[in-house]
Amino acid sequence: MSNLPDSFLPVCNTMLGFLQEAKKETIEDDVSRLVFADWLEEQGDPRGTLIRLQIERARMNLHPREYQQIKEQENPILEQIREWIEPLPSSVSTWHMSRGLISLRLDLIHPRETLEELEQFSWWIWTRRLASYGISDEGAMKLAECPQMENITSLDLEAMSVGPDGAVALAHSPHLCNLVRLKMGSSDIYTRGVSALALSEHLQNLAVLDLRWITINPKSAQALAESPYLKKLEKLILTYNVDRDSQLLLRERFEGQGTEVLFQ
């Protein structure tokens, strides 16, 4: 499904290896993507140029004129990408390219069926970020069972109806082992859900954990502070009304390892 534009290479073993390496980036580490970009450009595939341009645009503190110049270089390549990706299945509401790879906003009311459908498209292997505003607690439990999630490095379930059971299922899912960013703000996952995320061996690659607007009481704060797995966190975002003692506990643990802790 989805025809490749003439200048796009079909996925081969070399490309697949690079794409697998590109799962491992942290917030600022784009080394594997830039190596991949070099290889694509050597083969004449414009997606390599797009990766390089978008990383430059994301990293640099650009003057508006420079920013616009980069955007103008991206636009012809994005038009080719559009030919490749569209028409989209009905479950996808929007898409965009982030550092040269695909981000999708989805309807995940039926996660298994949706991801099985998306997996059939040639561009799925390039997809790294999923966001959804339509998933329930039961839906999160089903999402946790989907092996397609091994392709995903960023998952945004903000403002959802995910409860403790859904959070526990996500925490226990080996398919989320490549997640670098997890956003669960506004979900009612309570202490049990927060504790499960903190104690998940499958989430030890997280660089960003966003739990803003989730109630963090002393017990869930202690679970986060005592987590043996959140050692790679670069940013922890929590609600502004965490009690003072819990704030001090969390700052001591995470700022001590170089994690930026924000109370918003």
PDB file of N, CA and C in Angstrom, residues 83-155:
ATOM      1  N   GLU A  83       2.553  12.717  -1.359  1.00  0.00           N
ATOM      2  CA  GLU A  83       2.174  11.739  -2.392  1.00  0.00           C
ATOM      3  C   GLU A  83       2.280  10.312  -1.860  1.00  0.00           C
ATOM      4  N   TRP A  84       3.291  10.101  -1.046  1.00  0.00           N
ATOM      5  CA  TRP A  84       3.585   8.773  -0.500  1.00  0.00           C
ATOM      6  C   TRP A  84       2.574   8.385   0.576  1.00  0.00           C
ATOM      7  N   ILE A  85       2.235   9.325   1.448  1.00  0.00           N
ATOM      8  CA  ILE A  85       1.413   9.018   2.620  1.00  0.00           C
ATOM      9  C   ILE A  85      -0.082   9.080   2.332  1.00  0.00           C
ATOM     10  N   GLU A  86      -0.496  10.071   1.571  1.00  0.00           N
ATOM     11  CA  GLU A  86      -1.934  10.265   1.362  1.00  0.00           C
ATOM     12  C   GLU A  86      -2.410   9.482   0.148  1.00  0.00           C
ATOM     13  N   PRO A  87      -3.714   9.087   0.115  1.00  0.00           N
ATOM     14  CA  PRO A  87      -4.735   9.362   1.135  1.00  0.00           C
ATOM     15  C   PRO A  87      -4.530   8.521   2.395  1.00  0.00           C
ATOM     16  N   LEU A  88      -4.857   9.136   3.520  1.00  0.00           N
ATOM     17  CA  LEU A  88      -4.688   8.492   4.815  1.00  0.00           C
ATOM     18  C   LEU A  88      -5.877   7.602   5.154  1.00  0.00           C
ATOM     19  N   PRO A  89      -5.661   6.549   5.938  1.00  0.00           N
ATOM     20  CA  PRO A  89      -6.808   5.788   6.453  1.00  0.00           C
ATOM     21  C   PRO A  89      -7.637   6.671   7.378  1.00  0.00           C
ATOM     22  N   SER A  90      -8.890   6.325   7.551  1.00  0.00           N
ATOM     23  CA  SER A  90      -9.819   7.164   8.307  1.00  0.00           C
ATOM     24  C   SER A  90      -9.415   7.337   9.771  1.00  0.00           C
ATOM     25  N   SER A  91      -8.609   6.428  10.303  1.00  0.00           N
ATOM     26  CA  SER A  91      -8.208   6.505  11.712  1.00  0.00           C
ATOM     27  C   SER A  91      -7.187   7.615  11.970  1.00  0.00           C
ATOM     28  N   VAL A  92      -6.549   8.128  10.928  1.00  0.00           N
ATOM     29  CA  VAL A  92      -5.516   9.159  11.079  1.00  0.00           C
ATOM     30  C   VAL A  92      -6.131  10.520  10.809  1.00  0.00           C
ATOM     31  N   SER A  93      -6.073  11.410  11.794  1.00  0.00           N
ATOM     32  CA  SER A  93      -6.638  12.751  11.600  1.00  0.00           C
ATOM     33  C   SER A  93      -5.619  13.714  11.015  1.00  0.00           C
ATOM     34  N   THR A  94      -4.371  13.669  11.472  1.00  0.00           N
ATOM     35  CA  THR A  94      -3.323  14.532  10.929  1.00  0.00           C
ATOM     36  C   THR A  94      -1.983  13.809  10.975  1.00  0.00           C
ATOM     37  N   TRP A  95      -1.040  14.317  10.180  1.00  0.00           N
ATOM     38  CA  TRP A  95       0.326  13.817  10.216  1.00  0.00           C
ATOM     39  C   TRP A  95       1.282  14.987  10.010  1.00  0.00           C
ATOM     40  N   HIS A  96       2.501  14.833  10.495  1.00  0.00           N
ATOM     41  CA  HIS A  96       3.563  15.776  10.168  1.00  0.00           C
ATOM     42  C   HIS A  96       4.893  15.054  10.293  1.00  0.00           C
ATOM     43  N   MET A  97       5.934  15.681   9.771  1.00  0.00           N
ATOM     44  CA  MET A  97       7.272  15.110   9.843  1.00  0.00           C
ATOM     45  C   MET A  97       8.045  15.803  10.947  1.00  0.00           C
ATOM     46  N   SER A  98       8.681  15.029  11.814  1.00  0.00           N
ATOM     47  CA  SER A  98       9.478  15.557  12.913  1.00  0.00           C
ATOM     48  C   SER A  98      10.879  14.974  12.819  1.00  0.00           C
ATOM     49  N   ARG A  99      11.866  15.829  12.572  1.00  0.00           N
ATOM     50  CA  ARG A  99      13.244  15.379  12.372  1.00  0.00           C
ATOM     51  C   ARG A  99      13.305  14.288  11.307  1.00  0.00           C
ATOM     52  N   GLY A 100      12.465  14.424  10.293  1.00  0.00           N
ATOM     53  CA  GLY A 100      12.500  13.538   9.141  1.00  0.00           C
ATOM     54  C   GLY A 100      11.701  12.258   9.275  1.00  0.00           C
ATOM     55  N   LEU A 101      11.088  12.011  10.429  1.00  0.00           N
ATOM     56  CA  LEU A 101      10.281  10.814  10.614  1.00  0.00           C
ATOM     57  C   LEU A 101       8.834  11.214  10.916  1.00  0.00           C
ATOM     58  N   ILE A 102       7.928  10.261  10.836  1.00  0.00           N
ATOM     59  CA  ILE A 102       6.497  10.566  10.799  1.00  0.00           C
ATOM     60  C   ILE A 102       5.873  10.584  12.186  1.00  0.00           C
ATOM     61  N   SER A 103       5.039  11.600  12.423  1.00  0.00           N
ATOM     62  CA  SER A 103       4.217  11.709  13.625  1.00  0.00           C
ATOM     63  C   SER A 103       2.754  11.679  13.210  1.00  0.00           C
ATOM     64  N   LEU A 104       1.944  10.897  13.912  1.00  0.00           N
ATOM     65  CA  LEU A 104       0.524  10.743  13.574  1.00  0.00           C
ATOM     66  C   LEU A 104      -0.356  11.112  14.760  1.00  0.00           C
ATOM     67  N   ARG A 105      -1.488  11.748  14.465  1.00  0.00           N
ATOM     68  CA  ARG A 105      -2.561  11.897  15.454  1.00  0.00           C
ATOM     69  C   ARG A 105      -3.671  10.952  15.030  1.00  0.00           C
ATOM     70  N   LEU A 106      -4.078  10.075  15.961  1.00  0.00           N
ATOM     71  CA  LEU A 106      -4.942   8.947  15.621  1.00  0.00           C
ATOM     72  C   LEU A 106      -6.210   8.906  16.457  1.00  0.00           C
ATOM     73  N   ASP A 107      -7.195   8.243  15.897  1.00  0.00           N
ATOM     74  CA  ASP A 107      -8.337   7.763  16.664  1.00  0.00           C
ATOM     75  C   ASP A 107      -7.987   6.340  17.095  1.00  0.00           C
ATOM     76  N   LEU A 108      -7.828   6.136  18.410  1.00  0.00           N
ATOM     77  CA  LEU A 108      -7.427   4.824  18.926  1.00  0.00           C
ATOM     78  C   LEU A 108      -8.551   4.162  19.708  1.00  0.00           C
ATOM     79  N   ILE A 109      -9.785   4.360  19.257  1.00  0.00           N
ATOM     80  CA  ILE A 109     -10.916   3.692  19.910  1.00  0.00           C
ATOM     81  C   ILE A 109     -10.769   2.181  19.792  1.00  0.00           C
ATOM     82  N   HIS A 110     -10.238   1.726  18.643  1.00  0.00           N
ATOM     83  CA  HIS A 110      -9.988   0.292  18.414  1.00  0.00           C
ATOM     84  C   HIS A 110      -8.503   0.120  18.091  1.00  0.00           C
ATOM     85  N   PRO A 111      -7.635   0.135  19.098  1.00  0.00           N
ATOM     86  CA  PRO A 111      -6.189   0.171  18.857  1.00  0.00           C
ATOM     87  C   PRO A 111      -5.659  -0.969  18.001  1.00  0.00           C
ATOM     88  N   ARG A 112      -6.072  -2.192  18.296  1.00  0.00           N
ATOM     89  CA  ARG A 112      -5.506  -3.333  17.578  1.00  0.00           C
ATOM     90  C   ARG A 112      -5.819  -3.247  16.092  1.00  0.00           C
ATOM     91  N   GLU A 113      -7.082  -2.999  15.750  1.00  0.00           N
ATOM     92  CA  GLU A 113      -7.478  -2.927  14.351  1.00  0.00           C
ATOM     93  C   GLU A 113      -6.796  -1.758  13.648  1.00  0.00           C
ATOM     94  N   THR A 114      -6.694  -0.628  14.349  1.00  0.00           N
ATOM     95  CA  THR A 114      -6.070   0.557  13.758  1.00  0.00           C
ATOM     96  C   THR A 114      -4.603   0.317  13.444  1.00  0.00           C
ATOM     97  N   LEU A 115      -3.852  -0.222  14.391  1.00  0.00           N
ATOM     98  CA  LEU A 115      -2.426  -0.419  14.178  1.00  0.00           C
ATOM     99  C   LEU A 115      -2.155  -1.539  13.179  1.00  0.00           C
ATOM    100  N   GLU A 116      -2.994  -2.549  13.154  1.00  0.00           N
ATOM    101  CA  GLU A 116      -2.837  -3.601  12.141  1.00  0.00           C
ATOM    102  C   GLU A 116      -3.050  -3.033  10.740  1.00  0.00           C
ATOM    103  N   GLU A 117      -3.989  -2.089  10.605  1.00  0.00           N
ATOM    104  CA  GLU A 117      -4.211  -1.447   9.309  1.00  0.00           C
ATOM    105  C   GLU A 117      -3.009  -0.584   8.927  1.00  0.00           C
ATOM    106  N   LEU A 118      -2.517   0.215   9.860  1.00  0.00           N
ATOM    107  CA  LEU A 118      -1.408   1.119   9.559  1.00  0.00           C
ATOM    108  C   LEU A 118      -0.139   0.351   9.195  1.00  0.00           C
ATOM    109  N   GLU A 119       0.044  -0.797   9.807  1.00  0.00           N
ATOM    110  CA  GLU A 119       1.244  -1.594   9.576  1.00  0.00           C
ATOM    111  C   GLU A 119       1.375  -2.031   8.115  1.00  0.00           C
ATOM    112  N   GLN A 120       0.263  -2.031   7.381  1.00  0.00           N
ATOM    113  CA  GLN A 120       0.276  -2.465   5.986  1.00  0.00           C
ATOM    114  C   GLN A 120       0.832  -1.396   5.041  1.00  0.00           C
ATOM    115  N   PHE A 121       0.955  -0.164   5.518  1.00  0.00           N
ATOM    116  CA  PHE A 121       1.438   0.914   4.665  1.00  0.00           C
ATOM    117  C   PHE A 121       2.960   0.949   4.668  1.00  0.00           C
ATOM    118  N   SER A 122       3.544   1.292   3.515  1.00  0.00           N
ATOM    119  CA  SER A 122       5.007   1.312   3.402  1.00  0.00           C
ATOM    120  C   SER A 122       5.638   2.362   4.299  1.00  0.00           C
ATOM    121  N   TRP A 123       4.886   3.390   4.682  1.00  0.00           N
ATOM    122  CA  TRP A 123       5.461   4.461   5.512  1.00  0.00           C
ATOM    123  C   TRP A 123       5.393   4.156   7.010  1.00  0.00           C
ATOM    124  N   TRP A 124       4.736   3.076   7.410  1.00  0.00           N
ATOM    125  CA  TRP A 124       4.608   2.802   8.848  1.00  0.00           C
ATOM    126  C   TRP A 124       5.964   2.656   9.529  1.00  0.00           C
ATOM    127  N   ILE A 125       6.924   2.018   8.874  1.00  0.00           N
ATOM    128  CA  ILE A 125       8.238   1.797   9.472  1.00  0.00           C
ATOM    129  C   ILE A 125       8.938   3.118   9.777  1.00  0.00           C
ATOM    130  N   TRP A 126       8.490   4.205   9.117  1.00  0.00           N
ATOM    131  CA  TRP A 126       9.056   5.536   9.350  1.00  0.00           C
ATOM    132  C   TRP A 126       8.323   6.278  10.470  1.00  0.00           C
ATOM    133  N   THR A 127       7.295   5.680  11.035  1.00  0.00           N
ATOM    134  CA  THR A 127       6.474   6.359  12.043  1.00  0.00           C
ATOM    135  C   THR A 127       7.080   6.160  13.428  1.00  0.00           C
ATOM    136  N   ARG A 128       7.266   7.277  14.148  1.00  0.00           N
ATOM    137  CA  ARG A 128       7.881   7.214  15.466  1.00  0.00           C
ATOM    138  C   ARG A 128       6.993   7.789  16.567  1.00  0.00           C
ATOM    139  N   ARG A 129       6.076   8.697  16.227  1.00  0.00           N
ATOM    140  CA  ARG A 129       5.293   9.370  17.265  1.00  0.00           C
ATOM    141  C   ARG A 129       3.808   9.153  17.023  1.00  0.00           C
ATOM    142  N   LEU A 130       3.091   8.810  18.101  1.00  0.00           N
ATOM    143  CA  LEU A 130       1.638   8.680  18.063  1.00  0.00           C
ATOM    144  C   LEU A 130       1.032   9.589  19.123  1.00  0.00           C
ATOM    145  N   ALA A 131      -0.056  10.249  18.753  1.00  0.00           N
ATOM    146  CA  ALA A 131      -0.836  11.043  19.710  1.00  0.00           C
ATOM    147  C   ALA A 131      -2.297  10.703  19.497  1.00  0.00           C
ATOM    148  N   SER A 132      -3.046  10.649  20.592  1.00  0.00           N
ATOM    149  CA  SER A 132      -4.465  10.347  20.486  1.00  0.00           C
ATOM    150  C   SER A 132      -5.236  11.040  21.596  1.00  0.00           C
ATOM    151  N   TYR A 133      -6.415  11.533  21.231  1.00  0.00           N
ATOM    152  CA  TYR A 133      -7.328  12.119  22.217  1.00  0.00           C
ATOM    153  C   TYR A 133      -8.617  11.302  22.265  1.00  0.00           C
ATOM    154  N   GLY A 134      -8.544  10.040  21.880  1.00  0.00           N
ATOM    155  CA  GLY A 134      -9.755   9.243  21.833  1.00  0.00           C
ATOM    156  C   GLY A 134      -9.588   7.846  22.380  1.00  0.00           C
ATOM    157  N   ILE A 135      -8.848   7.699  23.480  1.00  0.00           N
ATOM    158  CA  ILE A 135      -8.616   6.350  24.007  1.00  0.00           C
ATOM    159  C   ILE A 135      -9.114   6.265  25.445  1.00  0.00           C
ATOM    160  N   SER A 136      -9.766   5.169  25.752  1.00  0.00           N
ATOM    161  CA  SER A 136     -10.323   4.920  27.086  1.00  0.00           C
ATOM    162  C   SER A 136      -9.359   4.062  27.893  1.00  0.00           C
ATOM    163  N   ASP A 137      -9.745   3.777  29.119  1.00  0.00           N
ATOM    164  CA  ASP A 137      -8.954   2.877  29.953  1.00  0.00           C
ATOM    165  C   ASP A 137      -8.849   1.505  29.285  1.00  0.00           C
ATOM    166  N   GLU A 138      -9.969   1.006  28.787  1.00  0.00           N
ATOM    167  CA  GLU A 138      -9.958  -0.285  28.088  1.00  0.00           C
ATOM    168  C   GLU A 138      -9.108  -0.220  26.828  1.00  0.00           C
ATOM    169  N   GLY A 139      -9.203   0.913  26.120  1.00  0.00           N
ATOM    170  CA  GLY A 139      -8.400   1.087  24.913  1.00  0.00           C
ATOM    171  C   GLY A 139      -6.914   1.074  25.210  1.00  0.00           C
ATOM    172  N   ALA A 140      -6.513   1.697  26.316  1.00  0.00           N
ATOM    173  CA  ALA A 140      -5.101   1.692  26.696  1.00  0.00           C
ATOM    174  C   ALA A 140      -4.627   0.268  26.994  1.00  0.00           C
ATOM    175  N   MET A 141      -5.495  -0.526  27.597  1.00  0.00           N
ATOM    176  CA  MET A 141      -5.146  -1.917  27.893  1.00  0.00           C
ATOM    177  C   MET A 141      -4.939  -2.697  26.593  1.00  0.00           C
ATOM    178  N   LYS A 142      -5.780  -2.427  25.600  1.00  0.00           N
ATOM    179  CA  LYS A 142      -5.629  -3.111  24.305  1.00  0.00           C
ATOM    180  C   LYS A 142      -4.407  -2.595  23.549  1.00  0.00           C
ATOM    181  N   LEU A 143      -4.152  -1.282  23.658  1.00  0.00           N
ATOM    182  CA  LEU A 143      -2.969  -0.708  23.019  1.00  0.00           C
ATOM    183  C   LEU A 143      -1.701  -1.359  23.544  1.00  0.00           C
ATOM    184  N   ALA A 144      -1.675  -1.640  24.829  1.00  0.00           N
ATOM    185  CA  ALA A 144      -0.501  -2.256  25.454  1.00  0.00           C
ATOM    186  C   ALA A 144      -0.194  -3.633  24.876  1.00  0.00           C
ATOM    187  N   GLU A 145      -1.192  -4.284  24.287  1.00  0.00           N
ATOM    188  CA  GLU A 145      -1.013  -5.627  23.735  1.00  0.00           C
ATOM    189  C   GLU A 145      -0.507  -5.604  22.295  1.00  0.00           C
ATOM    190  N   CYS A 146      -0.400  -4.423  21.678  1.00  0.00           N
ATOM    191  CA  CYS A 146      -0.104  -4.325  20.242  1.00  0.00           C
ATOM    192  C   CYS A 146       1.401  -4.350  19.977  1.00  0.00           C
ATOM    193  N   PRO A 147       1.903  -5.357  19.268  1.00  0.00           N
ATOM    194  CA  PRO A 147       3.346  -5.415  18.983  1.00  0.00           C
ATOM    195  C   PRO A 147       3.814  -4.271  18.090  1.00  0.00           C
ATOM    196  N   GLN A 148       2.884  -3.641  17.355  1.00  0.00           N
ATOM    197  CA  GLN A 148       3.264  -2.513  16.492  1.00  0.00           C
ATOM    198  C   GLN A 148       3.833  -1.348  17.296  1.00  0.00           C
ATOM    199  N   MET A 149       3.535  -1.305  18.607  1.00  0.00           N
ATOM    200  CA  MET A 149       4.026  -0.207  19.438  1.00  0.00           C
ATOM    201  C   MET A 149       5.543  -0.251  19.617  1.00  0.00           C
ATOM    202  N   GLU A 150       6.171  -1.355  19.264  1.00  0.00           N
ATOM    203  CA  GLU A 150       7.630  -1.422  19.351  1.00  0.00           C
ATOM    204  C   GLU A 150       8.299  -0.442  18.391  1.00  0.00           C
ATOM    205  N   ASN A 151       7.540   0.030  17.397  1.00  0.00           N
ATOM    206  CA  ASN A 151       8.057   0.989  16.419  1.00  0.00           C
ATOM    207  C   ASN A 151       8.038   2.419  16.947  1.00  0.00           C
ATOM    208  N   ILE A 152       7.356   2.663  18.066  1.00  0.00           N
ATOM    209  CA  ILE A 152       7.031   4.012  18.525  1.00  0.00           C
ATOM    210  C   ILE A 152       7.978   4.464  19.639  1.00  0.00           C
ATOM    211  N   THR A 153       8.474   5.709  19.495  1.00  0.00           N
ATOM    212  CA  THR A 153       9.345   6.283  20.527  1.00  0.00           C
ATOM    213  C   THR A 153       8.648   7.373  21.333  1.00  0.00           C
ATOM    214  N   SER A 154       7.515   7.894  20.848  1.00  0.00           N
ATOM    215  CA  SER A 154       6.814   8.966  21.561  1.00  0.00           C
ATOM    216  C   SER A 154       5.317   8.676  21.551  1.00  0.00           C
ATOM    217  N   LEU A 155       4.704   8.663  22.747  1.00  0.00           N
ATOM    218  CA  LEU A 155       3.274   8.368  22.885  1.00  0.00           C
ATOM    219  C   LEU A 155       2.623   9.465  23.723  1.00  0.00           C
TER     220      LEU A 155
END
